[in-house]
Amino acid sequence: MTDKYTMGVDIGSTASKCIILKNGKDIVGSSVISVGTGTSGSERVIAEALKRADKKIEEISKTIATGYGRNTLKSADKEMSELSCHSKGARFLFPDVQTLIDIGGQDAKVLKISSKGRLMNFVMNDKCAAGTGRFLDVMSNVLEIDISKLAETGAESKEPVSISSTCTVFAESEVISHLSRGEAICDIIAGIHNSVSSRVAGLAKRLGVISPVAMTGGVAQNLGVVKALEKELNVSIETSPLTQVAGALGAALYAYDLLEKE
């Protein structure tokens, strides 16, 4: 049997992700570029994934684009909703998942997934940066700490501060006030994580949380937010090193399904 390769490209607001699958089950190439729609991100992320898979674009049988900027990828054979792709990708990573929490650069969403991996219902916050990756970016800049260090530093906290504002601009002012009062950086970061988890937990409770619960999106790499969400929802939350590429993975899986139907 000749091997078949499919590609999924997730062009988000702040990052571009790509996955190349062999025969619909083996990930042979993946890449993440920290720029999203309207930039060179899609071309760069595809080139990097092809390089890692040791493949040429001509060897890719089908490509599906998803994400905020999916309409911009002219080379794609089809475009698909990011909600559908995240559901399918999450089911591949977490076979039993029923509630999926996805926090991206500019939105947060909670998805209810059926036992067959179908999207049943969802709620989404896409009107405000609070509770998203952008919120954490703003706060890390104010604190002058690399965003990758937030979880590690926040874990040292003994008394997290309270950040009550749901608006990013006002929350930023609160953080500055805490800094001016000499509050420990770790306590401020823990407060930021609690603020994000509270916002997202509110979405999850509106939908209804059914275990097993998993988390995808770039923010799932921040264990401080994951642990705060676990405490807020009183559930265990699964994550994976591939959480940020779940949407691209789902798109690549759908591309294989499309190939098989043909």
PDB file of C-alpha atoms in Angstrom:
ATOM      1  CA  MET A   1       0.000   0.000   0.000  1.00  0.00           C
ATOM      2  CA  THR A   2       1.275   3.452  -0.913  1.00  0.00           C
ATOM      3  CA  ASP A   3       1.520   5.803   2.041  1.00  0.00           C
ATOM      4  CA  LYS A   4      -0.830   8.792   1.933  1.00  0.00           C
ATOM      5  CA  TYR A   5       0.062  12.136   3.454  1.00  0.00           C
ATOM      6  CA  THR A   6      -2.392  14.829   4.499  1.00  0.00           C
ATOM      7  CA  MET A   7      -1.854  18.274   5.969  1.00  0.00           C
ATOM      8  CA  GLY A   8      -3.778  20.427   8.403  1.00  0.00           C
ATOM      9  CA  VAL A   9      -2.991  24.123   8.744  1.00  0.00           C
ATOM     10  CA  ASP A  10      -4.463  26.166  11.608  1.00  0.00           C
ATOM     11  CA  ILE A  11      -3.986  29.886  11.001  1.00  0.00           C
ATOM     12  CA  GLY A  12      -4.848  31.595  14.257  1.00  0.00           C
ATOM     13  CA  SER A  13      -4.883  35.225  15.329  1.00  0.00           C
ATOM     14  CA  THR A  14      -1.456  35.078  16.968  1.00  0.00           C
ATOM     15  CA  ALA A  15       0.132  31.804  15.756  1.00  0.00           C
ATOM     16  CA  SER A  16       0.169  29.434  12.771  1.00  0.00           C
ATOM     17  CA  LYS A  17       0.255  25.662  13.252  1.00  0.00           C
ATOM     18  CA  CYS A  18       0.759  22.789  10.836  1.00  0.00           C
ATOM     19  CA  ILE A  19       0.533  18.999  11.096  1.00  0.00           C
ATOM     20  CA  ILE A  20       1.416  16.369   8.477  1.00  0.00           C
ATOM     21  CA  LEU A  21      -0.117  12.915   8.916  1.00  0.00           C
ATOM     22  CA  LYS A  22       0.830   9.608   7.331  1.00  0.00           C
ATOM     23  CA  ASN A  23      -2.113   7.322   6.583  1.00  0.00           C
ATOM     24  CA  GLY A  24      -4.379   9.283   8.902  1.00  0.00           C
ATOM     25  CA  LYS A  25      -2.715   8.139  12.114  1.00  0.00           C
ATOM     26  CA  ASP A  26       1.013   8.915  12.334  1.00  0.00           C
ATOM     27  CA  ILE A  27       2.240  12.479  12.912  1.00  0.00           C
ATOM     28  CA  VAL A  28       5.364  12.820  10.770  1.00  0.00           C
ATOM     29  CA  GLY A  29       5.783  16.582  10.843  1.00  0.00           C
ATOM     30  CA  SER A  30       4.553  19.444  13.005  1.00  0.00           C
ATOM     31  CA  SER A  31       5.387  23.093  13.400  1.00  0.00           C
ATOM     32  CA  VAL A  32       4.268  26.230  15.251  1.00  0.00           C
ATOM     33  CA  ILE A  33       5.157  29.776  14.198  1.00  0.00           C
ATOM     34  CA  SER A  34       4.384  32.660  16.559  1.00  0.00           C
ATOM     35  CA  VAL A  35       2.650  34.851  13.966  1.00  0.00           C
ATOM     36  CA  GLY A  36      -0.859  34.381  12.659  1.00  0.00           C
ATOM     37  CA  THR A  37      -3.237  35.518   9.958  1.00  0.00           C
ATOM     38  CA  GLY A  38      -2.203  38.353   7.658  1.00  0.00           C
ATOM     39  CA  THR A  39       1.491  37.488   7.949  1.00  0.00           C
ATOM     40  CA  SER A  40       3.960  35.057   6.368  1.00  0.00           C
ATOM     41  CA  GLY A  41       3.090  32.594   9.150  1.00  0.00           C
ATOM     42  CA  SER A  42       1.154  30.116   7.009  1.00  0.00           C
ATOM     43  CA  GLU A  43       3.894  29.772   4.379  1.00  0.00           C
ATOM     44  CA  ARG A  44       6.607  29.498   7.013  1.00  0.00           C
ATOM     45  CA  VAL A  45       4.780  26.954   9.161  1.00  0.00           C
ATOM     46  CA  ILE A  46       4.063  24.732   6.137  1.00  0.00           C
ATOM     47  CA  ALA A  47       7.694  24.904   5.008  1.00  0.00           C
ATOM     48  CA  GLU A  48       8.924  23.972   8.491  1.00  0.00           C
ATOM     49  CA  ALA A  49       6.499  21.038   8.845  1.00  0.00           C
ATOM     50  CA  LEU A  50       7.484  19.712   5.401  1.00  0.00           C
ATOM     51  CA  LYS A  51      11.145  19.965   6.359  1.00  0.00           C
ATOM     52  CA  ARG A  52      10.585  18.032   9.589  1.00  0.00           C
ATOM     53  CA  ALA A  53       8.572  15.377   7.726  1.00  0.00           C
ATOM     54  CA  ASP A  54      11.222  15.240   4.981  1.00  0.00           C
ATOM     55  CA  LYS A  55       8.475  15.714   2.398  1.00  0.00           C
ATOM     56  CA  LYS A  56       7.748  17.979  -0.560  1.00  0.00           C
ATOM     57  CA  ILE A  57       4.440  19.768  -0.984  1.00  0.00           C
ATOM     58  CA  GLU A  58       3.752  17.619  -4.070  1.00  0.00           C
ATOM     59  CA  GLU A  59       3.663  14.551  -1.812  1.00  0.00           C
ATOM     60  CA  ILE A  60       0.750  15.939   0.219  1.00  0.00           C
ATOM     61  CA  SER A  61      -2.502  14.486  -1.124  1.00  0.00           C
ATOM     62  CA  LYS A  62      -4.959  16.766   0.675  1.00  0.00           C
ATOM     63  CA  THR A  63      -4.733  19.947   2.737  1.00  0.00           C
ATOM     64  CA  ILE A  64      -7.426  21.459   4.932  1.00  0.00           C
ATOM     65  CA  ALA A  65      -7.150  24.921   6.461  1.00  0.00           C
ATOM     66  CA  THR A  66      -8.813  25.986   9.689  1.00  0.00           C
ATOM     67  CA  GLY A  67      -8.630  28.797  12.211  1.00  0.00           C
ATOM     68  CA  TYR A  68      -9.258  32.517  12.103  1.00  0.00           C
ATOM     69  CA  GLY A  69      -7.298  32.991   8.871  1.00  0.00           C
ATOM     70  CA  ARG A  70      -8.343  29.817   7.037  1.00  0.00           C
ATOM     71  CA  ASN A  71      -9.721  31.793   4.101  1.00  0.00           C
ATOM     72  CA  THR A  72      -6.260  33.163   3.345  1.00  0.00           C
ATOM     73  CA  LEU A  73      -4.616  29.817   2.508  1.00  0.00           C
ATOM     74  CA  LYS A  74      -5.267  29.563  -1.233  1.00  0.00           C
ATOM     75  CA  SER A  75      -3.419  26.250  -1.581  1.00  0.00           C
ATOM     76  CA  ALA A  76      -5.862  24.408   0.706  1.00  0.00           C
ATOM     77  CA  ASP A  77      -8.284  21.913  -0.811  1.00  0.00           C
ATOM     78  CA  LYS A  78     -10.949  22.840   1.731  1.00  0.00           C
ATOM     79  CA  GLU A  79     -11.617  25.081   4.717  1.00  0.00           C
ATOM     80  CA  MET A  80     -13.235  23.867   7.936  1.00  0.00           C
ATOM     81  CA  SER A  81     -14.518  25.379  11.168  1.00  0.00           C
ATOM     82  CA  GLU A  82     -11.949  25.503  13.954  1.00  0.00           C
ATOM     83  CA  LEU A  83     -14.572  24.131  16.351  1.00  0.00           C
ATOM     84  CA  SER A  84     -14.958  20.937  14.297  1.00  0.00           C
ATOM     85  CA  CYS A  85     -11.200  20.596  13.841  1.00  0.00           C
ATOM     86  CA  HIS A  86     -10.450  21.133  17.528  1.00  0.00           C
ATOM     87  CA  SER A  87     -13.047  18.499  18.439  1.00  0.00           C
ATOM     88  CA  LYS A  88     -11.536  15.935  16.081  1.00  0.00           C
ATOM     89  CA  GLY A  89      -7.945  16.739  17.060  1.00  0.00           C
ATOM     90  CA  ALA A  90      -8.776  16.589  20.766  1.00  0.00           C
ATOM     91  CA  ARG A  91     -10.470  13.225  20.331  1.00  0.00           C
ATOM     92  CA  PHE A  92      -7.265  11.908  18.699  1.00  0.00           C
ATOM     93  CA  LEU A  93      -5.154  13.167  21.623  1.00  0.00           C
ATOM     94  CA  PHE A  94      -7.677  12.323  24.360  1.00  0.00           C
ATOM     95  CA  PRO A  95      -9.864   9.410  23.129  1.00  0.00           C
ATOM     96  CA  ASP A  96     -12.445   9.683  25.929  1.00  0.00           C
ATOM     97  CA  VAL A  97     -12.743  13.478  26.226  1.00  0.00           C
ATOM     98  CA  GLN A  98     -16.270  14.865  26.639  1.00  0.00           C
ATOM     99  CA  THR A  99     -15.516  18.455  27.676  1.00  0.00           C
ATOM    100  CA  LEU A 100     -12.799  20.392  25.876  1.00  0.00           C
ATOM    101  CA  ILE A 101     -11.464  23.748  27.051  1.00  0.00           C
ATOM    102  CA  ASP A 102      -9.522  25.614  24.375  1.00  0.00           C
ATOM    103  CA  ILE A 103      -7.797  28.906  25.154  1.00  0.00           C
ATOM    104  CA  GLY A 104      -6.158  30.596  22.189  1.00  0.00           C
ATOM    105  CA  GLY A 105      -4.539  33.947  21.559  1.00  0.00           C
ATOM    106  CA  GLN A 106      -7.730  35.973  21.344  1.00  0.00           C
ATOM    107  CA  ASP A 107     -10.591  33.705  22.333  1.00  0.00           C
ATOM    108  CA  ALA A 108     -11.574  31.033  24.829  1.00  0.00           C
ATOM    109  CA  LYS A 109     -14.077  28.304  24.088  1.00  0.00           C
ATOM    110  CA  VAL A 110     -15.556  25.268  25.812  1.00  0.00           C
ATOM    111  CA  LEU A 111     -16.789  22.390  23.650  1.00  0.00           C
ATOM    112  CA  LYS A 112     -19.017  19.445  24.480  1.00  0.00           C
ATOM    113  CA  ILE A 113     -17.987  16.361  22.488  1.00  0.00           C
ATOM    114  CA  SER A 114     -20.045  13.209  21.934  1.00  0.00           C
ATOM    115  CA  SER A 115     -18.802   9.661  22.524  1.00  0.00           C
ATOM    116  CA  LYS A 116     -18.204   9.469  18.750  1.00  0.00           C
ATOM    117  CA  GLY A 117     -16.088  12.602  18.748  1.00  0.00           C
ATOM    118  CA  ARG A 118     -18.700  14.931  17.272  1.00  0.00           C
ATOM    119  CA  LEU A 119     -19.151  18.534  18.404  1.00  0.00           C
ATOM    120  CA  MET A 120     -22.438  18.684  20.302  1.00  0.00           C
ATOM    121  CA  ASN A 121     -22.435  22.213  21.717  1.00  0.00           C
ATOM    122  CA  PHE A 122     -20.082  25.051  22.614  1.00  0.00           C
ATOM    123  CA  VAL A 123     -19.755  28.422  24.302  1.00  0.00           C
ATOM    124  CA  MET A 124     -17.196  31.028  23.325  1.00  0.00           C
ATOM    125  CA  ASN A 125     -15.689  34.269  24.569  1.00  0.00           C
ATOM    126  CA  ASP A 126     -14.390  36.199  21.568  1.00  0.00           C
ATOM    127  CA  LYS A 127     -15.443  39.740  22.515  1.00  0.00           C
ATOM    128  CA  CYS A 128     -12.847  40.424  25.190  1.00  0.00           C
ATOM    129  CA  ALA A 129      -9.173  39.532  25.706  1.00  0.00           C
ATOM    130  CA  ALA A 130      -9.716  38.576  29.361  1.00  0.00           C
ATOM    131  CA  GLY A 131      -9.260  34.848  29.827  1.00  0.00           C
ATOM    132  CA  THR A 132      -7.151  34.439  26.676  1.00  0.00           C
ATOM    133  CA  GLY A 133      -3.507  34.161  25.680  1.00  0.00           C
ATOM    134  CA  ARG A 134      -3.478  37.869  24.856  1.00  0.00           C
ATOM    135  CA  PHE A 135      -4.378  38.638  28.479  1.00  0.00           C
ATOM    136  CA  LEU A 136      -1.353  36.628  29.663  1.00  0.00           C
ATOM    137  CA  ASP A 137       0.878  38.356  27.089  1.00  0.00           C
ATOM    138  CA  VAL A 138      -0.141  41.785  28.402  1.00  0.00           C
ATOM    139  CA  MET A 139       0.439  40.760  32.013  1.00  0.00           C
ATOM    140  CA  SER A 140       3.830  39.174  31.345  1.00  0.00           C
ATOM    141  CA  ASN A 141       4.928  42.421  29.661  1.00  0.00           C
ATOM    142  CA  VAL A 142       3.815  44.480  32.667  1.00  0.00           C
ATOM    143  CA  LEU A 143       5.677  42.125  35.013  1.00  0.00           C
ATOM    144  CA  GLU A 144       8.728  42.021  32.698  1.00  0.00           C
ATOM    145  CA  ILE A 145       8.820  38.223  32.828  1.00  0.00           C
ATOM    146  CA  ASP A 146       8.907  35.810  29.900  1.00  0.00           C
ATOM    147  CA  ILE A 147       5.506  34.214  29.377  1.00  0.00           C
ATOM    148  CA  SER A 148       7.102  30.749  29.478  1.00  0.00           C
ATOM    149  CA  LYS A 149       8.175  31.444  33.081  1.00  0.00           C
ATOM    150  CA  LEU A 150       4.721  32.363  34.412  1.00  0.00           C
ATOM    151  CA  ALA A 151       3.711  28.879  35.575  1.00  0.00           C
ATOM    152  CA  GLU A 152       7.042  28.145  37.269  1.00  0.00           C
ATOM    153  CA  THR A 153       7.114  31.491  39.076  1.00  0.00           C
ATOM    154  CA  GLY A 154       3.417  31.451  40.006  1.00  0.00           C
ATOM    155  CA  ALA A 155       3.834  27.999  41.583  1.00  0.00           C
ATOM    156  CA  GLU A 156       5.960  29.620  44.334  1.00  0.00           C
ATOM    157  CA  SER A 157       3.000  31.676  45.549  1.00  0.00           C
ATOM    158  CA  LYS A 158       1.705  31.310  49.101  1.00  0.00           C
ATOM    159  CA  GLU A 159      -0.889  34.121  49.021  1.00  0.00           C
ATOM    160  CA  PRO A 160      -2.243  34.890  45.517  1.00  0.00           C
ATOM    161  CA  VAL A 161      -3.465  38.460  45.138  1.00  0.00           C
ATOM    162  CA  SER A 162      -7.008  39.183  44.011  1.00  0.00           C
ATOM    163  CA  ILE A 163      -7.506  40.583  40.519  1.00  0.00           C
ATOM    164  CA  SER A 164     -11.177  41.468  40.285  1.00  0.00           C
ATOM    165  CA  SER A 165     -11.380  43.318  36.960  1.00  0.00           C
ATOM    166  CA  THR A 166     -12.694  41.323  34.018  1.00  0.00           C
ATOM    167  CA  CYS A 167     -11.397  43.914  31.552  1.00  0.00           C
ATOM    168  CA  THR A 168      -7.770  43.517  30.458  1.00  0.00           C
ATOM    169  CA  VAL A 169      -7.061  47.265  30.662  1.00  0.00           C
ATOM    170  CA  PHE A 170      -8.393  47.557  34.218  1.00  0.00           C
ATOM    171  CA  ALA A 171      -6.739  44.287  35.262  1.00  0.00           C
ATOM    172  CA  GLU A 172      -3.437  45.697  33.990  1.00  0.00           C
ATOM    173  CA  SER A 173      -3.953  48.711  36.267  1.00  0.00           C
ATOM    174  CA  GLU A 174      -4.635  46.361  39.182  1.00  0.00           C
ATOM    175  CA  VAL A 175      -1.390  44.485  38.516  1.00  0.00           C
ATOM    176  CA  ILE A 176       0.544  47.772  38.424  1.00  0.00           C
ATOM    177  CA  SER A 177      -1.046  48.738  41.765  1.00  0.00           C
ATOM    178  CA  HIS A 178       0.017  45.409  43.287  1.00  0.00           C
ATOM    179  CA  LEU A 179       3.556  45.977  42.008  1.00  0.00           C
ATOM    180  CA  SER A 180       3.670  49.493  43.479  1.00  0.00           C
ATOM    181  CA  ARG A 181       2.628  48.073  46.864  1.00  0.00           C
ATOM    182  CA  GLY A 182       5.544  45.671  46.754  1.00  0.00           C
ATOM    183  CA  GLU A 183       3.510  42.460  46.398  1.00  0.00           C
ATOM    184  CA  ALA A 184       5.561  39.384  45.495  1.00  0.00           C
ATOM    185  CA  ILE A 185       5.722  38.674  41.755  1.00  0.00           C
ATOM    186  CA  CYS A 186       4.763  35.034  42.332  1.00  0.00           C
ATOM    187  CA  ASP A 187       1.608  36.082  44.219  1.00  0.00           C
ATOM    188  CA  ILE A 188       0.632  38.478  41.423  1.00  0.00           C
ATOM    189  CA  ILE A 189       1.147  35.781  38.781  1.00  0.00           C
ATOM    190  CA  ALA A 190      -0.938  33.307  40.810  1.00  0.00           C
ATOM    191  CA  GLY A 191      -3.651  35.954  40.964  1.00  0.00           C
ATOM    192  CA  ILE A 192      -3.468  36.369  37.180  1.00  0.00           C
ATOM    193  CA  HIS A 193      -3.831  32.607  36.703  1.00  0.00           C
ATOM    194  CA  ASN A 194      -6.840  32.590  39.042  1.00  0.00           C
ATOM    195  CA  SER A 195      -8.375  35.473  37.097  1.00  0.00           C
ATOM    196  CA  VAL A 196      -8.049  33.587  33.788  1.00  0.00           C
ATOM    197  CA  SER A 197      -9.404  30.365  35.293  1.00  0.00           C
ATOM    198  CA  SER A 198     -12.373  32.152  36.858  1.00  0.00           C
ATOM    199  CA  ARG A 199     -13.308  33.694  33.518  1.00  0.00           C
ATOM    200  CA  VAL A 200     -13.020  30.419  31.591  1.00  0.00           C
ATOM    201  CA  ALA A 201     -14.669  28.359  34.339  1.00  0.00           C
ATOM    202  CA  GLY A 202     -17.684  30.647  34.014  1.00  0.00           C
ATOM    203  CA  LEU A 203     -17.965  29.633  30.352  1.00  0.00           C
ATOM    204  CA  ALA A 204     -17.553  25.957  31.216  1.00  0.00           C
ATOM    205  CA  LYS A 205     -20.247  26.055  33.898  1.00  0.00           C
ATOM    206  CA  ARG A 206     -22.682  27.646  31.437  1.00  0.00           C
ATOM    207  CA  LEU A 207     -22.200  24.682  29.105  1.00  0.00           C
ATOM    208  CA  GLY A 208     -21.973  22.027  31.807  1.00  0.00           C
ATOM    209  CA  VAL A 209     -18.798  20.121  32.610  1.00  0.00           C
ATOM    210  CA  ILE A 210     -18.711  16.370  31.965  1.00  0.00           C
ATOM    211  CA  SER A 211     -15.546  14.378  32.643  1.00  0.00           C
ATOM    212  CA  PRO A 212     -13.140  13.465  31.164  1.00  0.00           C
ATOM    213  CA  VAL A 213     -12.020  17.065  30.609  1.00  0.00           C
ATOM    214  CA  ALA A 214      -9.089  18.084  28.401  1.00  0.00           C
ATOM    215  CA  MET A 215      -7.472  21.387  27.520  1.00  0.00           C
ATOM    216  CA  THR A 216      -5.971  22.565  24.230  1.00  0.00           C
ATOM    217  CA  GLY A 217      -4.597  25.815  22.837  1.00  0.00           C
ATOM    218  CA  GLY A 218      -1.378  27.636  23.622  1.00  0.00           C
ATOM    219  CA  VAL A 219      -2.484  28.519  27.161  1.00  0.00           C
ATOM    220  CA  ALA A 220      -2.748  24.785  27.992  1.00  0.00           C
ATOM    221  CA  GLN A 221       1.060  24.858  28.114  1.00  0.00           C
ATOM    222  CA  ASN A 222       0.788  27.070  31.217  1.00  0.00           C
ATOM    223  CA  LEU A 223       0.345  24.597  34.083  1.00  0.00           C
ATOM    224  CA  GLY A 224      -0.504  27.444  36.430  1.00  0.00           C
ATOM    225  CA  VAL A 225      -3.703  28.131  34.492  1.00  0.00           C
ATOM    226  CA  VAL A 226      -4.444  24.392  34.151  1.00  0.00           C
ATOM    227  CA  LYS A 227      -4.126  23.818  37.907  1.00  0.00           C
ATOM    228  CA  ALA A 228      -6.202  26.909  38.699  1.00  0.00           C
ATOM    229  CA  LEU A 229      -8.926  25.633  36.376  1.00  0.00           C
ATOM    230  CA  GLU A 230      -8.816  22.183  37.972  1.00  0.00           C
ATOM    231  CA  LYS A 231      -9.381  23.787  41.359  1.00  0.00           C
ATOM    232  CA  GLU A 232     -12.120  26.104  40.067  1.00  0.00           C
ATOM    233  CA  LEU A 233     -14.043  23.296  38.336  1.00  0.00           C
ATOM    234  CA  ASN A 234     -13.105  20.536  40.803  1.00  0.00           C
ATOM    235  CA  VAL A 235     -12.078  18.179  37.989  1.00  0.00           C
ATOM    236  CA  SER A 236      -8.877  16.672  36.624  1.00  0.00           C
ATOM    237  CA  ILE A 237      -7.813  18.194  33.291  1.00  0.00           C
ATOM    238  CA  GLU A 238      -5.744  16.306  30.723  1.00  0.00           C
ATOM    239  CA  THR A 239      -3.154  18.079  28.583  1.00  0.00           C
ATOM    240  CA  SER A 240      -0.648  17.007  25.936  1.00  0.00           C
ATOM    241  CA  PRO A 241       2.598  18.361  24.458  1.00  0.00           C
ATOM    242  CA  LEU A 242       0.553  18.684  21.243  1.00  0.00           C
ATOM    243  CA  THR A 243      -2.226  20.840  22.733  1.00  0.00           C
ATOM    244  CA  GLN A 244      -1.309  23.891  20.656  1.00  0.00           C
ATOM    245  CA  VAL A 245      -1.630  21.971  17.380  1.00  0.00           C
ATOM    246  CA  ALA A 246      -4.941  20.215  18.118  1.00  0.00           C
ATOM    247  CA  GLY A 247      -6.796  22.277  15.502  1.00  0.00           C
ATOM    248  CA  ALA A 248      -4.210  21.556  12.805  1.00  0.00           C
ATOM    249  CA  LEU A 249      -4.270  17.887  13.777  1.00  0.00           C
ATOM    250  CA  GLY A 250      -8.050  17.770  13.409  1.00  0.00           C
ATOM    251  CA  ALA A 251      -7.771  19.431   9.996  1.00  0.00           C
ATOM    252  CA  ALA A 252      -5.202  16.832   8.867  1.00  0.00           C
ATOM    253  CA  LEU A 253      -7.499  14.032  10.090  1.00  0.00           C
ATOM    254  CA  TYR A 254     -10.440  15.504   8.174  1.00  0.00           C
ATOM    255  CA  ALA A 255      -8.186  15.786   5.107  1.00  0.00           C
ATOM    256  CA  TYR A 256      -7.501  12.048   5.353  1.00  0.00           C
ATOM    257  CA  ASP A 257     -11.236  11.319   5.677  1.00  0.00           C
ATOM    258  CA  LEU A 258     -11.834  13.400   2.545  1.00  0.00           C
ATOM    259  CA  LEU A 259      -9.109  11.500   0.719  1.00  0.00           C
ATOM    260  CA  GLU A 260     -10.592   8.158   1.717  1.00  0.00           C
ATOM    261  CA  LYS A 261     -14.066   9.141   0.472  1.00  0.00           C
ATOM    262  CA  GLU A 262     -12.619   9.973  -2.939  1.00  0.00           C
TER     263      GLU A 262
END
